[in-house]
XYZ file of C-alpha atoms in Angstrom:
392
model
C 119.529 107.217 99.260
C 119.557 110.221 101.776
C 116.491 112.625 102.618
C 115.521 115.377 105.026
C 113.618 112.791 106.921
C 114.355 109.442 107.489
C 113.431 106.907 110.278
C 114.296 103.476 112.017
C 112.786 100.862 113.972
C 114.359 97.772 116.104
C 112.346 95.309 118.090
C 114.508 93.032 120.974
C 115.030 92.472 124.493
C 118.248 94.558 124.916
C 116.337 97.772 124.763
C 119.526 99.752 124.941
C 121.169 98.589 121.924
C 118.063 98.471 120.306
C 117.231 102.106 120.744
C 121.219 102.731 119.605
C 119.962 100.323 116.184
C 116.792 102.605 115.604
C 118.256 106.139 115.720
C 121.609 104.736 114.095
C 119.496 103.924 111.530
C 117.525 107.146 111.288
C 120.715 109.019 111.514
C 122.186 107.072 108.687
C 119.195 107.856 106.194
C 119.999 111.749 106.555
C 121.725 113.360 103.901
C 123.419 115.608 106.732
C 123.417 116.307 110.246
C 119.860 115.604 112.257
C 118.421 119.139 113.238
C 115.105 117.134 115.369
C 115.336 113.344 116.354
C 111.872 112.452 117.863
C 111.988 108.903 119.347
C 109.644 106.004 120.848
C 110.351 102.998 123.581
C 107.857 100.448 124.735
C 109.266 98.457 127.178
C 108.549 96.658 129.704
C 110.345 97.647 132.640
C 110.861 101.662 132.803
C 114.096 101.657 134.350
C 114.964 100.105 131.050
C 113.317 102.694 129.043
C 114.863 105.213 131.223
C 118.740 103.861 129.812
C 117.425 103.502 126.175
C 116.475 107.240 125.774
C 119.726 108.156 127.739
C 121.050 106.217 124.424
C 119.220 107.538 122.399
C 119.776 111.331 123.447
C 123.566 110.676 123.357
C 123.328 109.905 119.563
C 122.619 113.227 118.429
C 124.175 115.405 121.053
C 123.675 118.504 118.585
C 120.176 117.881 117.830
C 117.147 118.870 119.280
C 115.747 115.816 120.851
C 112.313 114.564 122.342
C 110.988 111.318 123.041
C 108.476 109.152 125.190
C 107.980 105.462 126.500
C 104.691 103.804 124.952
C 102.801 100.709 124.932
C 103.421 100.762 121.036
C 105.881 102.474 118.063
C 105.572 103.187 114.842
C 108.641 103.010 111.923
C 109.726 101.788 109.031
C 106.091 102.080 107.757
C 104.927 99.657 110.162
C 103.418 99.193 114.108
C 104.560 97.134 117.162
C 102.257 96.573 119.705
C 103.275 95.672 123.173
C 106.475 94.583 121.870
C 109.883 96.125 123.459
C 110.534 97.725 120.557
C 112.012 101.138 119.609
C 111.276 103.790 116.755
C 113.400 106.592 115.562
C 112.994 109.720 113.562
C 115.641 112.395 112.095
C 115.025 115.392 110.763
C 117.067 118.322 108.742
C 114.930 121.661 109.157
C 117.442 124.131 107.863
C 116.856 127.188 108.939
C 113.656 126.369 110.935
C 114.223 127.509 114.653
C 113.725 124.822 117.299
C 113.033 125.545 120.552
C 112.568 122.143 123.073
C 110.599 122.815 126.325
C 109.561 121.097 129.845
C 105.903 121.795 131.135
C 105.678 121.180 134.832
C 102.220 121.827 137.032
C 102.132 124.028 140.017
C 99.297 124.322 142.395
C 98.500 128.105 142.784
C 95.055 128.159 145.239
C 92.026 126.265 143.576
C 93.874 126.260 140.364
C 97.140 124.740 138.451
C 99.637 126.682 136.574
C 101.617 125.403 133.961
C 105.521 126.648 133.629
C 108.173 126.152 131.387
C 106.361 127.175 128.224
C 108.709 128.706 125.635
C 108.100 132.198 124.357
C 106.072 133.141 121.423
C 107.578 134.570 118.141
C 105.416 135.227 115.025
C 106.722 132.438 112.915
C 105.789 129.737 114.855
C 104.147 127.096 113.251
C 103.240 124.018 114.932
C 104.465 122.781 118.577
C 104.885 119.238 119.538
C 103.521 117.950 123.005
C 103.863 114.708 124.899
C 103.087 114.143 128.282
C 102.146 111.735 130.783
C 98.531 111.485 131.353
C 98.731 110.550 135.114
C 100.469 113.966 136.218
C 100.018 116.658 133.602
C 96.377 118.048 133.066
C 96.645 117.754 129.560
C 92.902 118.383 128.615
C 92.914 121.413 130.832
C 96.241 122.775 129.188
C 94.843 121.722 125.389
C 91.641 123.105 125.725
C 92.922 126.413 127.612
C 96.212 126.648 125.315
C 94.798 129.973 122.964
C 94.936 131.999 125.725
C 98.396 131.327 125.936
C 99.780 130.071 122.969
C 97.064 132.324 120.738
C 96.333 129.877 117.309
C 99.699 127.959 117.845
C 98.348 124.312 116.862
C 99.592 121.239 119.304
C 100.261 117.907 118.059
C 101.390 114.778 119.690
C 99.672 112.499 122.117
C 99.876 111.058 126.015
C 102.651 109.437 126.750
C 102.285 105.790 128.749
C 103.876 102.810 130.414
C 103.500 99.369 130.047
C 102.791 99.453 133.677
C 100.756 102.827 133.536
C 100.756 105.093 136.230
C 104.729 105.572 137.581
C 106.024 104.165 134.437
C 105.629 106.651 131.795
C 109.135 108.138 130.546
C 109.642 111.359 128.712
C 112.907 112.998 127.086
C 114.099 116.165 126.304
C 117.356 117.059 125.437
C 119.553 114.870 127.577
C 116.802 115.181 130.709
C 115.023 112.325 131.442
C 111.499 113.199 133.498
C 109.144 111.208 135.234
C 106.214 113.635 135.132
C 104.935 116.897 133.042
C 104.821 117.322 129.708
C 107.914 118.072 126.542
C 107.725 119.133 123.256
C 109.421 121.352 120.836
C 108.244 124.583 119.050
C 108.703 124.444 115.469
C 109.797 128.072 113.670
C 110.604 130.027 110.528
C 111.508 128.511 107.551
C 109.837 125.401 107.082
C 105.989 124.006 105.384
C 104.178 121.843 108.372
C 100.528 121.148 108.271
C 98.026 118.732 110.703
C 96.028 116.213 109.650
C 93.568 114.938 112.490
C 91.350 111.686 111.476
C 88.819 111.299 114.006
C 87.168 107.966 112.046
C 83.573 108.729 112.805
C 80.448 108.705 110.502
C 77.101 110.099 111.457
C 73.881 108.876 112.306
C 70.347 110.400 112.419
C 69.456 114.573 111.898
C 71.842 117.145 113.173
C 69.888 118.737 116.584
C 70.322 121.878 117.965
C 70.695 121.573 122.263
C 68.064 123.659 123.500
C 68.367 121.830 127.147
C 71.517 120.950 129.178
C 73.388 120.899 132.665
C 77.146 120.286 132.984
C 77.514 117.127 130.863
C 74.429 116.271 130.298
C 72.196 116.824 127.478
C 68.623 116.878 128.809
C 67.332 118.467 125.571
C 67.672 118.008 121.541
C 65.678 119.906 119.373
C 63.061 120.496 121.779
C 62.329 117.115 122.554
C 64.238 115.280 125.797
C 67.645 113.616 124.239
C 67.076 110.158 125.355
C 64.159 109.987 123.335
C 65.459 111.266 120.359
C 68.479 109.104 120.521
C 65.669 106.029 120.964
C 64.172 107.440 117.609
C 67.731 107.457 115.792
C 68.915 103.953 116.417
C 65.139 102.460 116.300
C 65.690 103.867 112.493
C 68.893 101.868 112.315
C 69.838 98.447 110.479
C 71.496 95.862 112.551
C 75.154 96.323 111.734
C 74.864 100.107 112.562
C 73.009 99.138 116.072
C 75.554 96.996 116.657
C 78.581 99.503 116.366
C 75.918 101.943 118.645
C 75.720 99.294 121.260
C 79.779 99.058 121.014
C 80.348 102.442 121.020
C 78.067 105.551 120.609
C 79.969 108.657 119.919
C 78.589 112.722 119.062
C 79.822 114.818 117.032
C 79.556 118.834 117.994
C 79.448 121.040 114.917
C 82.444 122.952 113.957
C 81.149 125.361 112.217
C 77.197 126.669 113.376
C 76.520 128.539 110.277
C 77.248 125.709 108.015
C 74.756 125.011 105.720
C 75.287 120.850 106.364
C 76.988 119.319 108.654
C 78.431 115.952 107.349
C 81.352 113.401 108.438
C 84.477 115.528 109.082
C 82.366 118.656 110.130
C 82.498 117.895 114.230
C 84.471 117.294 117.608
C 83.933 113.747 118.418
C 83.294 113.393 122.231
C 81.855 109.320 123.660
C 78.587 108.819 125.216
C 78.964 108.005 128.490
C 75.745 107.062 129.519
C 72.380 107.592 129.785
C 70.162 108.941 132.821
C 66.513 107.218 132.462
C 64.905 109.331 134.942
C 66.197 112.352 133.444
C 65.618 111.096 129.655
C 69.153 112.606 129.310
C 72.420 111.532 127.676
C 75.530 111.994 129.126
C 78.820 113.247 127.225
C 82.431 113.450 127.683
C 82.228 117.243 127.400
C 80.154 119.969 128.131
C 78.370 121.161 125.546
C 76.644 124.734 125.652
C 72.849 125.427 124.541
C 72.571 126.298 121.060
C 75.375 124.069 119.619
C 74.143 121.598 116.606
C 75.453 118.225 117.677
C 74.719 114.844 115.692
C 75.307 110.983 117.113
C 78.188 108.863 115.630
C 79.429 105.939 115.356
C 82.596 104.500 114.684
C 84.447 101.446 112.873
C 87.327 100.320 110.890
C 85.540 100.995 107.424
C 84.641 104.754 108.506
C 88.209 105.184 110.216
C 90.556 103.723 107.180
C 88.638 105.852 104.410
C 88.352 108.840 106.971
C 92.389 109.004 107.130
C 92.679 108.264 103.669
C 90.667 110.930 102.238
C 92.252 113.884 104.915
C 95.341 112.590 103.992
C 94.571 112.767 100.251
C 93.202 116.263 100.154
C 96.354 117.101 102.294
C 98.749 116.185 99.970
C 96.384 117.822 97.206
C 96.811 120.574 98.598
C 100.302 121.367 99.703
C 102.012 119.405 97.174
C 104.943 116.646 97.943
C 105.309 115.401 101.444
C 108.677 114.608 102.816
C 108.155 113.922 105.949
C 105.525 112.800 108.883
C 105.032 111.849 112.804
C 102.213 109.945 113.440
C 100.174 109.722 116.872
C 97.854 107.188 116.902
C 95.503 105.553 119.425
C 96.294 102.417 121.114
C 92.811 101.251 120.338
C 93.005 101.486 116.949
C 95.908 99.248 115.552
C 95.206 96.116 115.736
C 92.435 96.374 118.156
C 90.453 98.519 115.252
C 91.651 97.211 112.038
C 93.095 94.176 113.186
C 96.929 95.239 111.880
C 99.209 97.653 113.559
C 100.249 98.229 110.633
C 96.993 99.707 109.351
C 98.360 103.769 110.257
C 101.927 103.961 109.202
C 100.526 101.682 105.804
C 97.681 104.467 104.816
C 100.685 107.022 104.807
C 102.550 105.202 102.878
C 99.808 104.177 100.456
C 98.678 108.176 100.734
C 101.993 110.563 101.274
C 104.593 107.627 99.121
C 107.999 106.279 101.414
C 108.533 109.337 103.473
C 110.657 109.450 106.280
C 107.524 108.356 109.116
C 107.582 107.074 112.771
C 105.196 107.629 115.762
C 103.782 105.896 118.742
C 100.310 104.525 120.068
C 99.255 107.036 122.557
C 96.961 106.836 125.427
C 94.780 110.256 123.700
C 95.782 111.991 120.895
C 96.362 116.121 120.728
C 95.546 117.977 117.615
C 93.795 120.865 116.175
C 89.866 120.775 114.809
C 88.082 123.471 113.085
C 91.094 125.732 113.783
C 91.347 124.745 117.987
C 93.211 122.681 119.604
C 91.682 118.875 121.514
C 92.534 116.087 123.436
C 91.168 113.095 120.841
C 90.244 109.206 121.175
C 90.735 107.152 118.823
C 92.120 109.223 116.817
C 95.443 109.470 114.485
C 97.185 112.827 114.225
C 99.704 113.496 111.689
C 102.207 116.414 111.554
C 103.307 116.969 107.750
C 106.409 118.467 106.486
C 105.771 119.240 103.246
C 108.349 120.536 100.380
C 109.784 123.522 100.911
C 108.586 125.398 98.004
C 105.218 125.692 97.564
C 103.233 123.819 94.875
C 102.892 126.116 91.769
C 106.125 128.289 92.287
């Protein structure tokens, strides 16, 4: 059976021939020539990872190719964790316009510039971003990317090594680099969509900040933070303290105007700490006074029905899915759920046997409430959905 989408995954030693069995295999499941192969290496040593994408890129020499080294890939509707191991993806976009693109960092004065970036047309849809976390200022870039890229969403995640810093591996079109960032820009004629699960579920009132400085939140609702986070998990059953004690997250609202503000309606960002003295809490962002922010916490219950439900209304929504990438955080797999499998399984159970593959990044990039983020623990999805649009 062919499709527009197809993938392929091969585990072994011989990373070479196994990324030649993964994107063979992708390649194969096309009913036509690839337009996008995406693909995935964890391995151990990166000079070996370094001649599997060389492999890999020679496969499809008139495709559009990206890929990264990981410490985990996703394929064949399944995960492999810290296992050399190699997923593949193929796509056939028609007459969707790709454009693949290197982002390199230069140091202008007390500030970076990014080059390389690909110009803007008005049907772009969706660009595709992985880079290595130990050179490229991602959260900077992701963050900063509307004044540049306007409403363009990003999707992808951080690249990574089994050996971390020096080892990460990206690919682009026969180039092989060592530091940056690559992606492709996704155009014209084709139906993509985002799905971003961030797996939290809140705890205690929504507060409005009415006291902070930098990343600290001195004041919630008028009353000093650490105290009213005290309140909220003194209100708690045991389970729920547990997963605080493990893990507090907050959530900062979306939308201020909202009449509610419930699971799904926030930015996660951790909890960092605490600062007795100061009766403040301390946050992996900086959040400005007047934002409504609420505590969360996290789990594998609240994570699996999370992606389930996004994924549900997505495919509600915009009809058959054909095909999907999936970024997902190396702590979730089987360090969350217990499975690596748990990911590639709830898009299977959720979208039916699409063409899927993916990696286990070291952060996660996708849009929220419209912006793009750097994410933790979080799995983002890029869709391709049928062409023609449910109802016509």
């Amino acid at each position: 059976m062919t499709s527009r989408f197809a993938d392929g995954l091969a585990v072994g030693s011989d990373l070479v021939e196994v990324a030649e069995r993964a994107v063979r295999q992708a390649l194969s499941r096309l009913g036509g020539e690839a337009d996008l192969v995406c693909f995935f290496i964890c391995g151990d040593d990166p000079d070996d990872v370094a001649r599997a994408g060389q492999r890999a890129m020679r496969l499809a020499p008139d495709a559009n190719v990206i890929g990264c080294s990981a410490t985990g890939v996703i394929g064949d509707g399944q995960g492999v964790e810290l296992t050399p191991a190699v997923s593949a993806w193929a796509a056939r976009l028609g007459e969707a316009r790709l454009t693949t693109f290197a982002l390199e960092t230069l140091n202008a004065e007390d500030k970076f510039v990014v080059v390389g970036l690909p110009e803007r047309s008005p049907d772009d849809h969706v660009a595709i971003l992985l880079a290595d976390p130990y050179s490229f200022p991602t959260d900077a870039f992701v963050e900063r990317s509307a004044e540049v890229l306007g409403e363009l969403p990003l999707i992808g995640g951080l690249a990574n090594g089994m050996h971390g810093r020096g080892s990460v591996r990206l690919f682009a079109d026969g180039e092989i680099y060592t530091e940056g960032a690559i992606g492709v820009l996704i155009s014209g004629a084709v139906r993509v969509g985002t799905v971003v699960s961030q797996g939290c579920r809140p705890i205690g009132p929504s507060m409005v900040v009415t006291r902070a400085e930098d990343n600290l939140l001195l004041e919630l609702a008028g009353q000093p933070a650490l105290a009213r986070l005290e309140d909220i998990v003194s209100d708690l059953d045991e389970d729920d303290r547990e997963l605080v004690a493990s893990g507090l997250q907050i959530g900062v609202a979306i939308d201020e105007y909202a009449e509610r503000h419930e699971r799904g309606d926030f930015l996660i960002r951790g909890v960092i700490g605490i600062d007795p003295e100061r009766e403040a809490v301390a946050i992996g962002d900086v959040v400005e006074v007047g934002r409504t922010v609420r505590f969360q916490v996290r789990d594998a219950a609240t994570a699996d029905e999370d992606l389930y439900d996004l994924l549900d209304a997505h495919r509600e929504e915009f009809g058959r899915v054909d095909g999907a990438l999936l970024f997902s955080c190396n702590g979730r797999g089987s360090a969350m759920f217990g499975s690596a499998d748990h990911d590639p399984v709830a898009l299977r159970d959720t979208l039916g046997p699409v063409g899927m593959a993916g990696f286990f990044a070291a952060g996660e990039v996708g849009p929220v409430g419209g912006h793009n983020h750097v994410h933790g623990f979080t799995a983002s999805v890029l869709v391709f959905s049928a062409t023609t649009p449910p109802g016509d």
